[in-house]
């Protein structure tokens, strides 16, 4: 750790005393109609906080460029005849990188009786990319959220600051929304449905320890937590609609970064003299892997996770109305947990803590896609995206003799591979300022090879899954947005979903309405019926009968979820708002066992290993209901804050008919986050501080049966009392300090994220110590400093 800090301090010292000269930068961008996607020519774009005001107009492709913009934060305003003006505050202009903006504008509704517009979506700082999303949805702006303490550059951990959301635990970034299993999450990348985008991301989960999504490459994205539009399907809980940014179309730019997530380097720029094509590519390698090779131990022990990933995107516009993009995220990861290296007297962040087990784990995920977008005319747009994704997971576990570490015997083997080919087509037609229609078709075909078995010395293997095959999931949807006037807007839609494996089919109506009282107050109401297929693994868990192996889970259908949400928005000022939502979610057809038990699929999703439960039927139920409050002040005059509180109640019923808490029923979540930026000198350099305080209700655990555990020599839990013991409440405080030095043509940034600065002991889980025959409480991450250095030029 000392070597790391010495290196970072030296770099920071250099940046402090480097010769700095007054720096200027360029702002570029693209403006288009929000509904049809058509480029807008002749839009006046101005930087209004400069004296005199600098400005320009968009060309026939909707592009603009403003040169010689001073370093600092600026306000950009776009004006166009018959459209609502768009204002973007606090655009961060640095010396090391040009700013590229993608701005949508909404056409005004004109009426003889209307003099002013009651609600301007263009002025809503949290307006989403998806204009059909009107409730339980907000934009995800990396430039804002990367300031948050405790996030370590991970989009999932950044999202955990929003209302109703909690991470699985300190070691993973699973997104738990309103008491739902994280398996209810849908991940999309540039319109492509994708698998778990995390290193060490297991087949049966949607999270992992480290994200493969690099926040240096993410554009404004959408996060939706309920009653989402019809274009999103096969999800019961939430949607993270990620969009990758485009590379610089004007000049080559570079980034170098080192931090907890990795050592990385990136390059971007134009291809060709006409600059119709741009690209970016970013490569990252595990920081801990580098330190291991250098012999540096920063408290992670000998079980060091090794991973690497590459993000890329190539965009070209060969013709005026045609845009083609190639994009991808690819990565692999592995870690060895060796019993002989376990030392309870030394800190070891990733160790399993079991000296009598060896675990060898390997993962790989590839996500690659191509999109073609054609602007058919000023009113219609067609976009087709195709992709090919793969996942690989290999797990080997061996038991070690208690007498000799050299004596081992096989205990478990698991290997899962999937290959998915996907295609999605979206057609948009704008009738007029009041009406626009969207329709789409999507198809995913997944080929898989699954093997999971226990090895028993001298006996046949116990095989849970051993299956190869393929399945297809098809969806079709349509949705219509109608603006009655500037006060009332509705969106109605219908989604159809079909799984060819067992013929499961469902129709899903969706509806949202927003009533705006005036420019400050608005009410929203949303309803959605959502269905989700089970994990591929679940369908092929083997049951052993006298007649042979039977797939008792093969015919289980979709899990069904109904969302009903009411919301209220109050804009106190242009830069401060209050948002309140109340929701009720009823889940039906949840997989539970055909025999009486407490099991429910509602409680799965935060483990690396898959559930081997067979004999499942769709007769389980669950309900999530609660209320959320968000008070947010956007960065203005150098300060910002975000306060979120959530009340949650999450219950389920297994096949035994007993109502219980779910594994994710925390009952409450409270986050207080705030920060301040200080200008240093007159060259644009800044010093910033951020603090985050989080408290979460303790989760419920299933008690350990000590007598049965001692008899069987392993942890045995009393499932008749499932999720009946409440953990101690979670509390954590993170503090972040960052400094950014602006030079003539580059920017250096140094930050230190002090996580859990009070070193509070938050419970992770409770396990069984075989040798001592007692319950052992394992705790989550203690105090942990995370430094980061970034250089853009």
CSV table of C-alpha atoms in Angstrom, one decimal, residues 420-707:
chain,number,residue,atom,x,y,z
A,420,UNK,CA,-26.6,-16.1,-27.8
A,421,UNK,CA,-27.5,-14.6,-31.2
A,422,UNK,CA,-29.8,-11.6,-31.1
A,423,UNK,CA,-31.6,-9.3,-33.4
A,424,UNK,CA,-33.9,-6.3,-32.6
A,425,UNK,CA,-35.7,-3.9,-35.0
A,426,UNK,CA,-37.4,-0.7,-33.9
A,427,UNK,CA,-39.6,1.5,-36.0
A,428,UNK,CA,-40.6,5.0,-35.0
A,429,UNK,CA,-43.2,7.2,-36.6
A,430,UNK,CA,-44.1,10.8,-35.5
A,431,UNK,CA,-47.5,11.8,-36.7
A,432,UNK,CA,-47.3,15.3,-35.3
A,433,UNK,CA,-46.3,17.2,-32.2
A,434,UNK,CA,-49.0,15.3,-30.2
A,435,UNK,CA,-48.7,11.7,-31.4
A,436,UNK,CA,-45.9,9.3,-32.1
A,437,UNK,CA,-45.8,5.5,-32.5
A,438,UNK,CA,-43.1,3.0,-31.8
A,439,UNK,CA,-43.1,-0.7,-32.7
A,440,UNK,CA,-40.4,-3.4,-32.5
A,441,UNK,CA,-39.5,-7.1,-32.9
A,442,UNK,CA,-36.8,-8.9,-30.9
A,443,UNK,CA,-35.5,-12.4,-31.0
A,444,UNK,CA,-32.8,-14.1,-28.9
A,445,UNK,CA,-31.5,-17.6,-29.7
A,446,UNK,CA,-29.3,-19.1,-27.0
A,447,UNK,CA,-27.2,-22.3,-27.3
A,448,UNK,CA,-25.9,-23.7,-24.1
A,449,UNK,CA,-23.8,-26.5,-22.5
A,450,UNK,CA,-24.3,-26.9,-18.8
A,451,UNK,CA,-22.6,-29.3,-16.3
A,452,UNK,CA,-22.7,-29.3,-12.5
A,453,UNK,CA,-21.9,-32.2,-10.3
A,454,UNK,CA,-20.6,-33.2,-6.9
A,455,UNK,CA,-17.8,-35.8,-6.7
A,456,UNK,CA,-18.1,-38.4,-4.0
A,457,UNK,CA,-15.0,-40.7,-3.5
A,458,UNK,CA,-15.8,-44.3,-4.2
A,459,UNK,CA,-19.4,-43.5,-5.3
A,460,UNK,CA,-21.1,-42.3,-8.5
A,461,UNK,CA,-21.1,-38.5,-9.1
A,462,UNK,CA,-24.1,-36.6,-8.0
A,463,UNK,CA,-25.1,-34.8,-11.2
A,464,UNK,CA,-27.4,-31.8,-10.9
A,465,UNK,CA,-27.3,-30.6,-14.5
A,466,UNK,CA,-25.8,-32.1,-17.6
A,467,UNK,CA,-27.5,-30.7,-20.7
A,468,UNK,CA,-26.8,-29.2,-24.1
A,469,UNK,CA,-29.3,-27.5,-26.3
A,470,UNK,CA,-30.8,-24.2,-27.4
A,471,UNK,CA,-33.9,-22.1,-26.8
A,472,UNK,CA,-35.4,-19.0,-28.4
A,473,UNK,CA,-37.2,-16.0,-26.8
A,474,UNK,CA,-39.3,-13.8,-29.1
A,475,UNK,CA,-40.9,-10.5,-28.3
A,476,UNK,CA,-43.1,-8.0,-30.2
A,477,UNK,CA,-44.3,-4.7,-28.9
A,478,UNK,CA,-46.0,-1.4,-29.8
A,479,UNK,CA,-46.5,1.8,-27.9
A,480,UNK,CA,-48.2,5.1,-28.6
A,481,UNK,CA,-47.5,8.5,-26.9
A,482,UNK,CA,-50.2,11.1,-27.0
A,483,UNK,CA,-50.0,14.6,-25.7
A,484,UNK,CA,-53.5,15.9,-25.1
A,485,UNK,CA,-52.0,19.3,-24.4
A,486,UNK,CA,-49.0,20.7,-22.6
A,487,UNK,CA,-50.5,19.5,-19.3
A,488,UNK,CA,-51.5,15.9,-20.0
A,489,UNK,CA,-49.4,13.2,-21.6
A,490,UNK,CA,-50.2,9.4,-21.9
A,491,UNK,CA,-48.2,6.4,-23.1
A,492,UNK,CA,-49.9,3.1,-23.7
A,493,UNK,CA,-48.3,-0.1,-25.0
A,494,UNK,CA,-48.5,-3.8,-25.4
A,495,UNK,CA,-45.7,-6.4,-25.3
A,496,UNK,CA,-46.0,-10.0,-26.3
A,497,UNK,CA,-43.4,-12.6,-25.2
A,498,UNK,CA,-42.9,-16.2,-26.2
A,499,UNK,CA,-40.4,-18.9,-25.1
A,500,UNK,CA,-40.1,-21.8,-27.5
A,501,UNK,CA,-38.6,-24.2,-24.9
A,502,UNK,CA,-42.0,-25.0,-23.4
A,503,UNK,CA,-44.5,-22.8,-25.3
A,504,UNK,CA,-44.8,-20.1,-22.5
A,505,UNK,CA,-46.6,-17.0,-23.9
A,506,UNK,CA,-47.9,-13.8,-22.3
A,507,UNK,CA,-49.4,-10.4,-23.3
A,508,UNK,CA,-48.4,-7.4,-21.2
A,509,UNK,CA,-50.3,-4.2,-21.3
A,510,UNK,CA,-48.5,-1.0,-20.1
A,511,UNK,CA,-49.9,2.5,-19.4
A,512,UNK,CA,-48.5,5.7,-18.0
A,513,UNK,CA,-50.1,9.2,-17.6
A,514,UNK,CA,-48.6,12.4,-16.5
A,515,UNK,CA,-50.6,15.5,-15.4
A,516,UNK,CA,-48.7,18.7,-15.0
A,517,UNK,CA,-50.4,21.3,-12.9
A,518,UNK,CA,-47.9,24.0,-13.6
A,519,UNK,CA,-44.2,24.4,-14.3
A,520,UNK,CA,-43.4,23.3,-10.7
A,521,UNK,CA,-45.9,20.5,-9.9
A,522,UNK,CA,-46.8,17.2,-11.7
A,523,UNK,CA,-48.5,13.9,-10.9
A,524,UNK,CA,-47.8,10.6,-12.6
A,525,UNK,CA,-49.5,7.2,-12.6
A,526,UNK,CA,-48.2,4.0,-14.1
A,527,UNK,CA,-49.2,0.4,-14.5
A,528,UNK,CA,-47.4,-2.5,-16.1
A,529,UNK,CA,-47.8,-6.3,-16.4
A,530,UNK,CA,-44.3,-7.9,-16.7
A,531,UNK,CA,-43.3,-11.5,-17.3
A,532,UNK,CA,-39.8,-13.1,-17.0
A,533,UNK,CA,-38.5,-16.5,-18.1
A,534,UNK,CA,-36.5,-18.5,-15.6
A,535,UNK,CA,-32.7,-19.0,-15.8
A,536,UNK,CA,-31.6,-21.5,-18.4
A,537,UNK,CA,-30.0,-23.6,-15.6
A,538,UNK,CA,-33.3,-23.9,-13.7
A,539,UNK,CA,-35.1,-25.6,-16.6
A,540,UNK,CA,-32.6,-28.5,-16.7
A,541,UNK,CA,-32.1,-29.4,-13.0
A,542,UNK,CA,-32.3,-33.2,-12.9
A,543,UNK,CA,-34.6,-35.2,-10.7
A,544,UNK,CA,-33.8,-38.8,-10.0
A,545,UNK,CA,-36.8,-41.2,-10.0
A,546,UNK,CA,-37.2,-45.0,-10.2
A,547,UNK,CA,-37.9,-44.5,-13.9
A,548,UNK,CA,-34.7,-42.5,-14.5
A,549,UNK,CA,-33.7,-38.9,-14.8
A,550,UNK,CA,-36.6,-36.4,-15.2
A,551,UNK,CA,-36.6,-32.7,-15.9
A,552,UNK,CA,-39.3,-31.6,-13.5
A,553,UNK,CA,-38.6,-27.9,-14.1
A,554,UNK,CA,-38.8,-28.0,-17.8
A,555,UNK,CA,-42.4,-26.8,-18.2
A,556,UNK,CA,-42.5,-24.0,-15.6
A,557,UNK,CA,-43.7,-20.8,-17.1
A,558,UNK,CA,-42.9,-17.1,-16.7
A,559,UNK,CA,-42.9,-15.3,-13.4
A,560,UNK,CA,-45.5,-12.6,-13.5
A,561,UNK,CA,-45.3,-9.2,-11.9
A,562,UNK,CA,-47.8,-6.3,-11.9
A,563,UNK,CA,-46.6,-2.8,-11.0
A,564,UNK,CA,-48.8,0.0,-9.9
A,565,UNK,CA,-47.0,3.3,-9.2
A,566,UNK,CA,-48.1,6.9,-8.3
A,567,UNK,CA,-45.6,9.8,-8.3
A,568,UNK,CA,-45.4,13.5,-7.5
A,569,UNK,CA,-42.7,15.9,-8.7
A,570,UNK,CA,-42.0,19.3,-7.2
A,571,UNK,CA,-39.5,21.6,-8.9
A,572,UNK,CA,-38.5,24.0,-6.1
A,573,UNK,CA,-36.0,25.8,-8.3
A,574,UNK,CA,-34.5,25.2,-11.6
A,575,UNK,CA,-31.7,23.2,-9.9
A,576,UNK,CA,-33.5,21.6,-7.0
A,577,UNK,CA,-36.4,19.1,-6.9
A,578,UNK,CA,-38.4,16.8,-4.7
A,579,UNK,CA,-39.8,13.5,-6.0
A,580,UNK,CA,-42.0,11.1,-4.2
A,581,UNK,CA,-43.4,7.8,-5.4
A,582,UNK,CA,-45.5,5.1,-3.8
A,583,UNK,CA,-45.7,1.6,-5.4
A,584,UNK,CA,-47.4,-1.8,-5.1
A,585,UNK,CA,-46.0,-4.8,-6.9
A,586,UNK,CA,-47.8,-8.1,-6.9
A,587,UNK,CA,-45.9,-11.2,-8.1
A,588,UNK,CA,-47.7,-14.4,-9.2
A,589,UNK,CA,-46.5,-17.6,-10.8
A,590,UNK,CA,-43.3,-17.5,-8.8
A,591,UNK,CA,-41.4,-20.9,-8.9
A,592,UNK,CA,-41.8,-22.8,-5.6
A,593,UNK,CA,-41.5,-26.5,-4.9
A,594,UNK,CA,-44.4,-28.9,-5.7
A,595,UNK,CA,-44.0,-30.3,-2.1
A,596,UNK,CA,-44.5,-28.2,1.0
A,597,UNK,CA,-41.4,-26.0,1.7
A,598,UNK,CA,-40.3,-22.4,2.3
A,599,UNK,CA,-38.4,-22.3,-1.0
A,600,UNK,CA,-39.1,-19.5,-3.5
A,601,UNK,CA,-37.2,-18.2,-6.5
A,602,UNK,CA,-37.8,-14.7,-5.1
A,603,UNK,CA,-34.8,-15.2,-2.8
A,604,UNK,CA,-32.3,-16.2,-5.5
A,605,UNK,CA,-29.7,-14.0,-7.2
A,606,UNK,CA,-26.8,-12.9,-5.0
A,607,UNK,CA,-24.7,-16.0,-5.0
A,608,UNK,CA,-22.0,-17.3,-7.3
A,609,UNK,CA,-23.5,-20.8,-7.3
A,610,UNK,CA,-26.8,-21.8,-8.9
A,611,UNK,CA,-29.8,-23.3,-7.0
A,612,UNK,CA,-30.2,-27.0,-7.6
A,613,UNK,CA,-33.9,-27.1,-6.6
A,614,UNK,CA,-36.1,-29.4,-8.7
A,615,UNK,CA,-39.8,-30.2,-8.8
A,616,UNK,CA,-40.7,-26.5,-9.3
A,617,UNK,CA,-44.2,-25.2,-10.1
A,618,UNK,CA,-45.6,-21.7,-10.7
A,619,UNK,CA,-47.8,-21.4,-7.7
A,620,UNK,CA,-45.8,-19.0,-5.5
A,621,UNK,CA,-46.7,-15.4,-4.7
A,622,UNK,CA,-45.0,-12.4,-3.4
A,623,UNK,CA,-45.7,-8.7,-2.8
A,624,UNK,CA,-43.5,-5.6,-2.6
A,625,UNK,CA,-44.8,-2.3,-1.6
A,626,UNK,CA,-43.4,1.0,-0.2
A,627,UNK,CA,-42.7,4.7,-0.6
A,628,UNK,CA,-39.7,6.7,-1.8
A,629,UNK,CA,-38.6,10.3,-1.4
A,630,UNK,CA,-35.8,12.0,-3.3
A,631,UNK,CA,-34.5,15.5,-2.6
A,632,UNK,CA,-31.9,16.5,-5.1
A,633,UNK,CA,-29.9,19.7,-5.7
A,634,UNK,CA,-27.9,19.5,-9.0
A,635,UNK,CA,-24.4,20.9,-9.1
A,636,UNK,CA,-24.8,24.7,-9.1
A,637,UNK,CA,-22.6,27.3,-7.6
A,638,UNK,CA,-20.1,24.6,-6.7
A,639,UNK,CA,-22.3,22.4,-4.5
A,640,UNK,CA,-24.8,19.5,-4.9
A,641,UNK,CA,-26.6,16.9,-2.8
A,642,UNK,CA,-28.8,13.9,-3.1
A,643,UNK,CA,-31.0,12.6,-0.2
A,644,UNK,CA,-33.1,9.5,-0.7
A,645,UNK,CA,-35.2,7.6,1.7
A,646,UNK,CA,-37.2,4.4,1.0
A,647,UNK,CA,-39.7,2.4,3.0
A,648,UNK,CA,-39.9,-1.2,1.8
A,649,UNK,CA,-41.9,-4.3,2.7
A,650,UNK,CA,-41.2,-7.5,0.8
A,651,UNK,CA,-43.0,-10.7,1.6
A,652,UNK,CA,-43.5,-14.0,-0.1
A,653,UNK,CA,-45.3,-17.3,0.2
A,654,UNK,CA,-43.7,-20.7,-0.6
A,655,UNK,CA,-45.6,-23.9,-1.3
A,656,UNK,CA,-46.2,-24.3,2.5
A,657,UNK,CA,-48.5,-21.3,2.4
A,658,UNK,CA,-46.6,-19.4,5.1
A,659,UNK,CA,-46.0,-15.7,4.5
A,660,UNK,CA,-42.3,-14.8,5.2
A,661,UNK,CA,-39.9,-12.0,4.7
A,662,UNK,CA,-37.9,-12.2,1.5
A,663,UNK,CA,-34.1,-12.3,1.6
A,664,UNK,CA,-34.2,-8.7,0.4
A,665,UNK,CA,-36.7,-7.2,2.8
A,666,UNK,CA,-34.5,-4.4,4.3
A,667,UNK,CA,-37.6,-2.4,5.3
A,668,UNK,CA,-35.8,0.9,4.9
A,669,UNK,CA,-33.0,2.6,3.0
A,670,UNK,CA,-31.6,6.0,3.6
A,671,UNK,CA,-28.8,7.8,1.7
A,672,UNK,CA,-27.4,11.2,2.3
A,673,UNK,CA,-24.8,12.4,-0.2
A,674,UNK,CA,-23.4,15.8,-0.8
A,675,UNK,CA,-20.4,17.5,-2.2
A,676,UNK,CA,-18.6,20.8,-2.8
A,677,UNK,CA,-16.2,22.0,-5.5
A,678,UNK,CA,-13.6,24.7,-4.9
A,679,UNK,CA,-11.9,26.6,-7.7
A,680,UNK,CA,-8.1,26.6,-7.4
A,681,UNK,CA,-6.4,29.5,-9.1
A,682,UNK,CA,-7.7,31.0,-12.4
A,683,UNK,CA,-6.8,28.1,-14.7
A,684,UNK,CA,-9.8,26.0,-14.1
A,685,UNK,CA,-8.3,23.6,-11.6
A,686,UNK,CA,-10.6,22.3,-8.9
A,687,UNK,CA,-10.7,20.6,-5.5
A,688,UNK,CA,-13.7,18.6,-4.6
A,689,UNK,CA,-15.0,16.8,-1.5
A,690,UNK,CA,-17.9,14.3,-1.3
A,691,UNK,CA,-19.4,12.5,1.6
A,692,UNK,CA,-22.0,9.7,1.6
A,693,UNK,CA,-23.8,8.2,4.6
A,694,UNK,CA,-25.9,5.1,4.1
A,695,UNK,CA,-28.0,3.2,6.5
A,696,UNK,CA,-30.1,0.1,5.6
A,697,UNK,CA,-32.3,-2.1,7.5
A,698,UNK,CA,-30.8,-5.5,8.3
A,699,UNK,CA,-31.7,-8.4,6.0
A,700,UNK,CA,-33.4,-11.5,7.2
A,701,UNK,CA,-31.4,-14.8,7.6
A,702,UNK,CA,-32.4,-18.4,7.9
A,703,UNK,CA,-31.1,-19.8,11.3
A,704,UNK,CA,-28.5,-22.5,11.4
A,705,UNK,CA,-29.4,-26.0,12.8
A,706,UNK,CA,-26.3,-26.7,14.9
A,707,UNK,CA,-27.3,-30.3,15.8
